[in-house]
mmCIF file of C-alpha atoms in Angstrom:
data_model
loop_
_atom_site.group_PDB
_atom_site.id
_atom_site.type_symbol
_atom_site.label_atom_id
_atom_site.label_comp_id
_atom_site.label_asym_id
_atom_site.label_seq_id
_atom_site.Cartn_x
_atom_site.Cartn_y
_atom_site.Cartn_z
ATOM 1 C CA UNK A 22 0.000 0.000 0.000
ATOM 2 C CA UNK A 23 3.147 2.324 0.224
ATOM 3 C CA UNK A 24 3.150 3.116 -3.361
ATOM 4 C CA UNK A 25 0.129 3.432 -3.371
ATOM 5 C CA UNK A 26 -0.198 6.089 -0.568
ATOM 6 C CA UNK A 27 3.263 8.346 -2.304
ATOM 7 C CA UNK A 28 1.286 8.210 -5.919
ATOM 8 C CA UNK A 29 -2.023 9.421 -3.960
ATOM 9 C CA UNK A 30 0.108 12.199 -2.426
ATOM 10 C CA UNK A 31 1.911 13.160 -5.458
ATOM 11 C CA UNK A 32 -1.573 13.560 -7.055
ATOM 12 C CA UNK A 33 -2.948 15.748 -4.493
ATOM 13 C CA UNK A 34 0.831 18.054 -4.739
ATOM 14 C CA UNK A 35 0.465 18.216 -8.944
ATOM 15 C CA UNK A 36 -2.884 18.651 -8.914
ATOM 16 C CA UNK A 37 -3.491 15.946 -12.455
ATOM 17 C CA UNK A 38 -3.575 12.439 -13.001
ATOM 18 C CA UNK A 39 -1.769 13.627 -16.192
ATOM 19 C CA UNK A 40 1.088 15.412 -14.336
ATOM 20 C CA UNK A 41 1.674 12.363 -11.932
ATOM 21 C CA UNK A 42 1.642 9.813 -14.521
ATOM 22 C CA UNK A 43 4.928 12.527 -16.310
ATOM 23 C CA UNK A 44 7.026 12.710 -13.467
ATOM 24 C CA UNK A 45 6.291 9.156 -12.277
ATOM 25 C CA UNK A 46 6.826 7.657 -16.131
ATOM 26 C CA UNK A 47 3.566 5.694 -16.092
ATOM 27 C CA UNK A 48 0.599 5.422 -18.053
ATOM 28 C CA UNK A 49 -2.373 7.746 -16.625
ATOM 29 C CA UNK A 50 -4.277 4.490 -16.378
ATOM 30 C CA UNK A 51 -2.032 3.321 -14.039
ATOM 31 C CA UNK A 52 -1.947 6.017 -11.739
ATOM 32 C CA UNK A 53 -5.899 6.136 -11.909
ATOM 33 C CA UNK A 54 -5.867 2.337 -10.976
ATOM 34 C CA UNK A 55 -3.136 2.611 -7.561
ATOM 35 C CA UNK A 56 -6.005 5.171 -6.646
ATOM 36 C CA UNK A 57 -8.942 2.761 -6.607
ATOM 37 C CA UNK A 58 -6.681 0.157 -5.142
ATOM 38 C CA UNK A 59 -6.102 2.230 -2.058
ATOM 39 C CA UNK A 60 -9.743 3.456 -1.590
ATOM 40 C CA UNK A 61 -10.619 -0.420 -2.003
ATOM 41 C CA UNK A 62 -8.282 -1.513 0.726
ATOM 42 C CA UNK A 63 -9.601 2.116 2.816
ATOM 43 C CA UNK A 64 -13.163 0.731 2.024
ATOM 44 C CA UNK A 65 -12.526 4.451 1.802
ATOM 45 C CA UNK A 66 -13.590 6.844 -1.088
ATOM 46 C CA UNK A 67 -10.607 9.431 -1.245
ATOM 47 C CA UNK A 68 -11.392 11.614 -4.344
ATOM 48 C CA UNK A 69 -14.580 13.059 -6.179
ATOM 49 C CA UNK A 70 -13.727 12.940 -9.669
ATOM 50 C CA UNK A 71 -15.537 14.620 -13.148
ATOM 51 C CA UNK A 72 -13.860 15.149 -16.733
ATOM 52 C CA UNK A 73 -11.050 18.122 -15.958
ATOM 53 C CA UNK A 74 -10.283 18.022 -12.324
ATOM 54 C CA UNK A 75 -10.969 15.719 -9.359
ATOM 55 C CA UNK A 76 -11.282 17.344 -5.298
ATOM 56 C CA UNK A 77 -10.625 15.524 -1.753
ATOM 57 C CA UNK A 78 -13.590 14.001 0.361
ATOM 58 C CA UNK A 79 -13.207 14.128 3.580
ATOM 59 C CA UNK A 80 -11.419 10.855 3.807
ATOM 60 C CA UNK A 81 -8.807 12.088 1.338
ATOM 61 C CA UNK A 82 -8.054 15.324 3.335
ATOM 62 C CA UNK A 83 -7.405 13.716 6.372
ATOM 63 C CA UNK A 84 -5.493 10.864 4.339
ATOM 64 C CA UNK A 85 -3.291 13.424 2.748
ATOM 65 C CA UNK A 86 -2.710 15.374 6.061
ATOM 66 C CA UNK A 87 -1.384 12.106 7.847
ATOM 67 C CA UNK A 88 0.662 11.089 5.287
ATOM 68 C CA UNK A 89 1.603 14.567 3.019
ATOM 69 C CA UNK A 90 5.386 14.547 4.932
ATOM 70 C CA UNK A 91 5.895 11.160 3.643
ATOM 71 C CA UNK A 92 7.346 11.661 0.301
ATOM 72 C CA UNK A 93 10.392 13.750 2.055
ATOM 73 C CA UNK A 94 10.804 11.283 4.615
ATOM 74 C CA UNK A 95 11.346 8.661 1.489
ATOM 75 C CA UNK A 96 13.471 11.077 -0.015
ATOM 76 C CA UNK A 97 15.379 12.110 2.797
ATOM 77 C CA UNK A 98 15.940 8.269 3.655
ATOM 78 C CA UNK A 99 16.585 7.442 -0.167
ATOM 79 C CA UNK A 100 19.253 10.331 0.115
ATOM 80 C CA UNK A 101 21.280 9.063 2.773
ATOM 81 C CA UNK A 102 21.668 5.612 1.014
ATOM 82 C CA UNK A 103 22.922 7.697 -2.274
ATOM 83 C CA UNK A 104 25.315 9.722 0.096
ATOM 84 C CA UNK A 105 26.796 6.049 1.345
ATOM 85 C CA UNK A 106 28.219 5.268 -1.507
ATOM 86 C CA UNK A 107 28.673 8.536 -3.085
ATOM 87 C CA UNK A 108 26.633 7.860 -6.039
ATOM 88 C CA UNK A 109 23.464 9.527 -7.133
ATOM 89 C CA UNK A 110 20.891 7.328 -8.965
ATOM 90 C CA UNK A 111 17.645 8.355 -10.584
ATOM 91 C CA UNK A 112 16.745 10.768 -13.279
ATOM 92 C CA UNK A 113 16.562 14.492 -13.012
ATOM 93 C CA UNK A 114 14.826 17.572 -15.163
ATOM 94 C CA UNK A 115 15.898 20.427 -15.479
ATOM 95 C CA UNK A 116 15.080 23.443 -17.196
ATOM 96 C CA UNK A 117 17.713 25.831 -17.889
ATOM 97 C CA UNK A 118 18.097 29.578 -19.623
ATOM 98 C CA UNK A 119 19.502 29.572 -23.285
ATOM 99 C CA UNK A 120 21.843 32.169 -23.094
ATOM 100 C CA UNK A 121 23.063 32.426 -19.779
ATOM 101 C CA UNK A 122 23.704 29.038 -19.702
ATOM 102 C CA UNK A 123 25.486 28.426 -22.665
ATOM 103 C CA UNK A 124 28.460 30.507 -21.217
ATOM 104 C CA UNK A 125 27.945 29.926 -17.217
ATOM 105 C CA UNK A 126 26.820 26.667 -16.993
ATOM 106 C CA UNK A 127 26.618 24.034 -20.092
ATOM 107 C CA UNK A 128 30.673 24.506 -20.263
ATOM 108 C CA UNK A 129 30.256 22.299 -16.971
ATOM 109 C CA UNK A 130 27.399 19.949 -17.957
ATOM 110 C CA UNK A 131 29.848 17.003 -18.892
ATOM 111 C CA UNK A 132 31.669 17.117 -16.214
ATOM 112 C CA UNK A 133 28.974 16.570 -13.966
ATOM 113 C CA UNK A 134 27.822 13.695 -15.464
ATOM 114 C CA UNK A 135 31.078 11.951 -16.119
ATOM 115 C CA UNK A 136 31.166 12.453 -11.847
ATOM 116 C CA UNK A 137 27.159 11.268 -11.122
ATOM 117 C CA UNK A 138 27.198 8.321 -14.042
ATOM 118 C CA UNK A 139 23.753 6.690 -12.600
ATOM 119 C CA UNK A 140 22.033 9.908 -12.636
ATOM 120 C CA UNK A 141 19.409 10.435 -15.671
ATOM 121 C CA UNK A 142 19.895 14.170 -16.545
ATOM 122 C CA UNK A 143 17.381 15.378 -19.021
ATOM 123 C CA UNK A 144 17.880 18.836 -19.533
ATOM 124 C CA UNK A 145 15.508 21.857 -21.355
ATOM 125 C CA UNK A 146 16.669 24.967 -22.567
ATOM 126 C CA UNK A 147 14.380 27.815 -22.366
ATOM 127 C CA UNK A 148 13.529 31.614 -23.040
ATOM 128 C CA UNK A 149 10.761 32.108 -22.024
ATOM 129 C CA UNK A 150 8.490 31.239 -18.503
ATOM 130 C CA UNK A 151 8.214 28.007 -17.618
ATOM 131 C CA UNK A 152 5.224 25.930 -15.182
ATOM 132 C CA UNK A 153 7.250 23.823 -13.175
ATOM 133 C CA UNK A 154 4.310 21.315 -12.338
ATOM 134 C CA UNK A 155 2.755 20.893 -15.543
ATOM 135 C CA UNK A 156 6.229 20.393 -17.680
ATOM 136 C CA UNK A 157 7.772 18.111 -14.821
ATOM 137 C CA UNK A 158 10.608 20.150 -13.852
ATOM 138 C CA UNK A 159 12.343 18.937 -10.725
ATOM 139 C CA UNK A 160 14.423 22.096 -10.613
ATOM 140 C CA UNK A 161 14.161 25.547 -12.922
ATOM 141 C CA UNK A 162 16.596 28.313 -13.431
ATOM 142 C CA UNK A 163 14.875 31.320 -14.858
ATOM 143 C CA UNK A 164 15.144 35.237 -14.917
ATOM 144 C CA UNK A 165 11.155 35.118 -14.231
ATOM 145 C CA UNK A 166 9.331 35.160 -10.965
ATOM 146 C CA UNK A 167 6.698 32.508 -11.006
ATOM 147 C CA UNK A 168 2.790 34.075 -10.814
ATOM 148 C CA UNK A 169 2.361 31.778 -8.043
ATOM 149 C CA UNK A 170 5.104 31.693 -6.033
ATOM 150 C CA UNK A 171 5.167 28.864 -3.285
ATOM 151 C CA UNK A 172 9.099 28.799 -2.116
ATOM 152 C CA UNK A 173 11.466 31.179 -1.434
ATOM 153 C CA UNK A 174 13.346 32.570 -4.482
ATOM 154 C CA UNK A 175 17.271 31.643 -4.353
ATOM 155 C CA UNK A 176 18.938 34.606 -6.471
ATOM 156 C CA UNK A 177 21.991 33.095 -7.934
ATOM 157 C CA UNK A 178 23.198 35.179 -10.060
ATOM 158 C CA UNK A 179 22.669 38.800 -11.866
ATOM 159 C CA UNK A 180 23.373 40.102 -14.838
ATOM 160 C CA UNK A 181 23.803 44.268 -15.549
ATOM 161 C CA UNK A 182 21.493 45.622 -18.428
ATOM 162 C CA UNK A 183 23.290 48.458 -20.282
ATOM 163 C CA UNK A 184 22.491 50.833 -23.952
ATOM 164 C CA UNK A 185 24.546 49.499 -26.646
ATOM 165 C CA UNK A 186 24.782 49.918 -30.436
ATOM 166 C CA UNK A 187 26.856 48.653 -33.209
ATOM 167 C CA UNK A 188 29.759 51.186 -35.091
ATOM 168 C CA UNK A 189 27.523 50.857 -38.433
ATOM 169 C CA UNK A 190 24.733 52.529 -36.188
ATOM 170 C CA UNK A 191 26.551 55.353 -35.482
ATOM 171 C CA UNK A 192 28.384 56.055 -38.435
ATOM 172 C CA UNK A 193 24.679 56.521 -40.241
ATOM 173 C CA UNK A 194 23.066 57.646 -36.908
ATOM 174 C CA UNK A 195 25.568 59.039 -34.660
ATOM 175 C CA UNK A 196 26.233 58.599 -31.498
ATOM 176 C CA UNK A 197 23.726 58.794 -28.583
ATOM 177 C CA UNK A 198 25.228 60.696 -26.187
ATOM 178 C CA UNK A 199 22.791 62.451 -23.973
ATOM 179 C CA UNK A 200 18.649 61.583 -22.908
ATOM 180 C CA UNK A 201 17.328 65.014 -24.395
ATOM 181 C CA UNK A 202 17.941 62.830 -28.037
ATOM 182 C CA UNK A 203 16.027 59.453 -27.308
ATOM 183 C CA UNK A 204 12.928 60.285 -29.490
ATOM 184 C CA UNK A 205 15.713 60.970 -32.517
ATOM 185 C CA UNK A 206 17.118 57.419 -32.057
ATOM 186 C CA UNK A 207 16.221 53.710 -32.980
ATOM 187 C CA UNK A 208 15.421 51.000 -30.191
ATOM 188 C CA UNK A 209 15.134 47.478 -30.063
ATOM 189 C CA UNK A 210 11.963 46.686 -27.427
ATOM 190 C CA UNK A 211 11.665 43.785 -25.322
ATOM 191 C CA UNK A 212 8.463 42.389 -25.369
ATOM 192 C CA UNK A 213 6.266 42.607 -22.248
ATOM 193 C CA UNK A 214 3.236 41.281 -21.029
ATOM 194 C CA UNK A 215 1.205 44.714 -21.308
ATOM 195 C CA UNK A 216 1.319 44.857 -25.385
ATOM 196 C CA UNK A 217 2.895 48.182 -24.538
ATOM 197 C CA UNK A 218 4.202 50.276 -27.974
ATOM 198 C CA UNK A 219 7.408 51.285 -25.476
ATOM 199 C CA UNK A 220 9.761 50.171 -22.884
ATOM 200 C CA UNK A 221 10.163 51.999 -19.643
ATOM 201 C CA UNK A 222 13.856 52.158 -18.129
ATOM 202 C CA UNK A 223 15.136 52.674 -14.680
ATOM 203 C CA UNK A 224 18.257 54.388 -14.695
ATOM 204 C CA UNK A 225 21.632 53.910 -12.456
ATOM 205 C CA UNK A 226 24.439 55.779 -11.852
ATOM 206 C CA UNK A 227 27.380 53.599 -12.179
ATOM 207 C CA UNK A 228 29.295 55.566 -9.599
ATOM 208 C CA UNK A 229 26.987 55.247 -6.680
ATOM 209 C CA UNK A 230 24.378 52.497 -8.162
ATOM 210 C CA UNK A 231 21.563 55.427 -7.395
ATOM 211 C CA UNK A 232 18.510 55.192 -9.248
ATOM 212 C CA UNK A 233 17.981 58.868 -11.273
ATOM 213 C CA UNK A 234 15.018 58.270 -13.269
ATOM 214 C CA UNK A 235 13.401 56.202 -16.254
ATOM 215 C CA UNK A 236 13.533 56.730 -19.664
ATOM 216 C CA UNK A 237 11.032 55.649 -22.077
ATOM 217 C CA UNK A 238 12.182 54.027 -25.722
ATOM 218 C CA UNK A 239 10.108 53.196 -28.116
ATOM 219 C CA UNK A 240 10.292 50.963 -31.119
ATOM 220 C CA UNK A 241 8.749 49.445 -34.182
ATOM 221 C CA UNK A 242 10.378 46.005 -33.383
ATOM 222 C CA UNK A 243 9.538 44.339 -29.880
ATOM 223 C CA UNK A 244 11.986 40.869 -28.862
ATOM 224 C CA UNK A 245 11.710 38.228 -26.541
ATOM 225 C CA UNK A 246 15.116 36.651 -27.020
ATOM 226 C CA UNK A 247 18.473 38.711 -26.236
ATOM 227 C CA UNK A 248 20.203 36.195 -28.568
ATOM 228 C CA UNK A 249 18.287 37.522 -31.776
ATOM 229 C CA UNK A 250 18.159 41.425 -30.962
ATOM 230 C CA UNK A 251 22.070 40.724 -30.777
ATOM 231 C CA UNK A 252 21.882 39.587 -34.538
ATOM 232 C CA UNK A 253 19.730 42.665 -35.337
ATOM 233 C CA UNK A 254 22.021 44.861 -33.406
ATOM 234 C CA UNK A 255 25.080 43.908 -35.942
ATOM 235 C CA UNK A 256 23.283 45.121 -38.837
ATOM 236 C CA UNK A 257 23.428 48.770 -37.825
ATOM 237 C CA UNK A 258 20.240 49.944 -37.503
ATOM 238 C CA UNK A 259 19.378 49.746 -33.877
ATOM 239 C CA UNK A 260 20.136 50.239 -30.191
ATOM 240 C CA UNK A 261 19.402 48.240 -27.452
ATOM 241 C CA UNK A 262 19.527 47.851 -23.704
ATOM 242 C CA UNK A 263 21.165 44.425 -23.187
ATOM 243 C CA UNK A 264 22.718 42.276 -20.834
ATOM 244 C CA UNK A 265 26.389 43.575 -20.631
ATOM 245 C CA UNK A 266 27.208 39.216 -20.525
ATOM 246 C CA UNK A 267 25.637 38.520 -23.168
ATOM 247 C CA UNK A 268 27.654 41.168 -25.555
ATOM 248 C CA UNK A 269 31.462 41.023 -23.973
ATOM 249 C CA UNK A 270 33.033 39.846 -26.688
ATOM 250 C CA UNK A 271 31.511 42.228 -29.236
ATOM 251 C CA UNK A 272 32.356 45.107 -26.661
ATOM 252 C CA UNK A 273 36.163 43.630 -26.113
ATOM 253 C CA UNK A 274 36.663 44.197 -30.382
ATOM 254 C CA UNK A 275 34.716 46.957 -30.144
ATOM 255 C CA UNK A 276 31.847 46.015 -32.535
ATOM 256 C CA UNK A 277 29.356 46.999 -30.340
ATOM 257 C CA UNK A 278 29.790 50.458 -28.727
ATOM 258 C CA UNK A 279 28.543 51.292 -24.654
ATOM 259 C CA UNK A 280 25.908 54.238 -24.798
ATOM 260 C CA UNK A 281 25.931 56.544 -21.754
ATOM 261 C CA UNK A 282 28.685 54.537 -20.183
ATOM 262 C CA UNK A 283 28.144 56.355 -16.666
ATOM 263 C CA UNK A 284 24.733 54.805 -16.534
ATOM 264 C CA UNK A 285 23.219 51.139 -16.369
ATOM 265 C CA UNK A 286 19.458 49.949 -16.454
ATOM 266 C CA UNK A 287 18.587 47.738 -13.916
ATOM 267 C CA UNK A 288 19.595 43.953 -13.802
ATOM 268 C CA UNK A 289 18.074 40.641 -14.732
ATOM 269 C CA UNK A 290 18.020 38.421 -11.807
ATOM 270 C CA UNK A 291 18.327 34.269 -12.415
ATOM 271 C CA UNK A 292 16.360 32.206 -9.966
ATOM 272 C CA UNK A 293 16.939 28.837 -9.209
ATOM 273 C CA UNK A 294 13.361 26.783 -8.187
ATOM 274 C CA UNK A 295 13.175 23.253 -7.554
ATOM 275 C CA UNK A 296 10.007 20.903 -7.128
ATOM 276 C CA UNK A 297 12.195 17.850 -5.124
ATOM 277 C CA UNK A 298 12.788 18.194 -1.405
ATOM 278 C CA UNK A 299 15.844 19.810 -0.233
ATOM 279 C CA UNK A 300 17.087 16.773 1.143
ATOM 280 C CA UNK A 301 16.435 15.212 -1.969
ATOM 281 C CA UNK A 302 20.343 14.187 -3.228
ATOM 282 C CA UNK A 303 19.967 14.787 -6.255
ATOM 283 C CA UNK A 304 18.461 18.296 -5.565
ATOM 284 C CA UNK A 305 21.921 18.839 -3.354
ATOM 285 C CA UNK A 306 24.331 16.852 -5.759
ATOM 286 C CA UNK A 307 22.509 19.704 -8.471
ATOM 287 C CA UNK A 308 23.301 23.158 -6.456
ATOM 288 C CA UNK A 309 26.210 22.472 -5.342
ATOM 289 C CA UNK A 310 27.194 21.930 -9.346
ATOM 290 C CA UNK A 311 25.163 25.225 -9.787
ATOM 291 C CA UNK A 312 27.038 27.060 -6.807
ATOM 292 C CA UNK A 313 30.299 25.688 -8.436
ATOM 293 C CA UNK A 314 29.717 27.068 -11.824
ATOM 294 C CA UNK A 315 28.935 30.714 -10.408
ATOM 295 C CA UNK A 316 32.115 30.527 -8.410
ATOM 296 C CA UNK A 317 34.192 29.528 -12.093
ATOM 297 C CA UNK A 318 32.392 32.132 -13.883
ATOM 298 C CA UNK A 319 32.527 35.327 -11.244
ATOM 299 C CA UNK A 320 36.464 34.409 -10.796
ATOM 300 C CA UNK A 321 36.662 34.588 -14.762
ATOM 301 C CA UNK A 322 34.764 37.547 -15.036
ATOM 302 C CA UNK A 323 36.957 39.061 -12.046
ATOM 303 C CA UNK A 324 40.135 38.185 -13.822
ATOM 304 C CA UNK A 325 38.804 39.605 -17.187
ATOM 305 C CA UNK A 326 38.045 43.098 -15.383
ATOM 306 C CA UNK A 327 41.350 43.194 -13.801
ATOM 307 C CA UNK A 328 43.103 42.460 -17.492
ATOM 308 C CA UNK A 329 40.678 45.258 -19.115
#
């Protein structure tokens, strides 16, 4: 009946029959049948059920109540027989940033799984905001904040938003070089949930990281994806505020120019969410490789500054 009792818990914590049968790798069917077994051994009925959605009877509340700590107790036991013999085992998904990553973290990726051999890690690269219950994520790394947050949000790293342009842009434009001349320039927009026709900007001072203001661009071309704008930056035509990370090496040759170098805009923080226990060893085996990636990439970035 112990099966039985985690896959009845692990449908009340998802929400689906659909979502269980994902993360557990079973047919729906299957999950639908351990929940009849246990109401038949109950002599209990746990769940009212219709076409979309099912709810708890009374039974099934105080079922779930007694027994809702059990899947971290399993996990936390499970844990300490991975940490015995210093191998993780299982499968893991994970849903990771496209561009951040590809420079902070999938340099790493192999080397983490040559070290955790038995561990499954299935891995999906995203732009945009993910629903960690519904896709089967154990853990997420993101730069959005989740509409319904239900755990603390673990910054791990941020990333500095500055104005940039390309040479070509200001050898037919010229060169932006105070805020009086916005409305005479070209922008690249982000694109935002509002359907807005502009994007509003905080502005820093890079001396004394005060906030002076925002500044309003506006643009004829609105991007989700930092990688593409980049592509449409090269061709001379546009600025854009972008993350200063994401551009170094054009700004080390000096084919993209800063604009308003004394200023920044704000900063795109990267969350790290997780849907496993914290005892969970694969969750810990997982930051720690995530903790050790920021540490290699703020040391590089340290050394770069210092060589600048």
């Amino acid at each position: 009946m112990y099966d039985e009792i985690l896959i009845f818990i692990d449908l009340v914590n998802r929400g689906g029959f659909t979502e269980v049968a994902r993360h557990l790798d079973i047919n729906q069917s299957t999950v639908s049948r351990k929940i009849q077994q246990i109401e038949k051994k109950l002599g209990l009925i746990l769940i009212k059920r219709n076409v979309r959605q099912f709810e708890l009877t009374e039974h099934g509340e105080k079922l779930y109540s007694l027994f809702k700590g059990y899947n971290g107790e399993v996990s936390r036991l499970l844990g300490f027989l991975n940490n015995a013999d210093e191998t993780i085992q299982g499968k893991l998904h994970v849903a990771l940033p496209i561009t951040f990553s590809r420079y902070a973290i999938s340099p790493h990726i192999s080397e983490f799984a040559r070290k955790n051999p038995k561990l499954r890690l299935k891995l999906h690269f995203h732009h945009n905001e993910v629903n960690m219950l519904k896709e089967n994520y154990d853990i997420v790394i993101t730069s959005h904040v989740p509409r319904q947050q239900t755990q603390k949000l673990r910054i791990i790293h941020k990333v500095k938003i500055i104005l940039c342009c390309s040479r070509k842009y200001i050898d037919n434009f010229g060169l932006l070089s105070d805020f009086t001349s916005v409305d005479k320039h070209n922008f690249l927009c982000q694109s935002v949930a509002s359907n807005t026709m502009f994007n509003e900007l905080s502005m820093f001072r890079e001396s004394d990281n005060i906030k002076i203001g925002n500044i309003k661009i506006k643009s004829n071309i609105h991007l989700s994806n930092y990688m593409h704008a980049k592509i449409i930056i090269k061709n001379g035509d546009y600025i854009a505020a972008m993350p200063e990370e994401y551009i170094k090496s054009e700004l080390d040759c000096g084919e993209f120019i800063r604009i308003l170098p004394e200023y920044y805009f704000g900063y795109i923080n990267f969350y790290l969410l997780k849907n496993i226990e914290d005892s969970d060893a694969r969750f810990i085996k997982f930051r720690e490789f995530i903790d050790d990636c920021m540490r290699k990439y703020l040391l590089i970035s340290a050394e770069y500054r210092e060589n600048v």
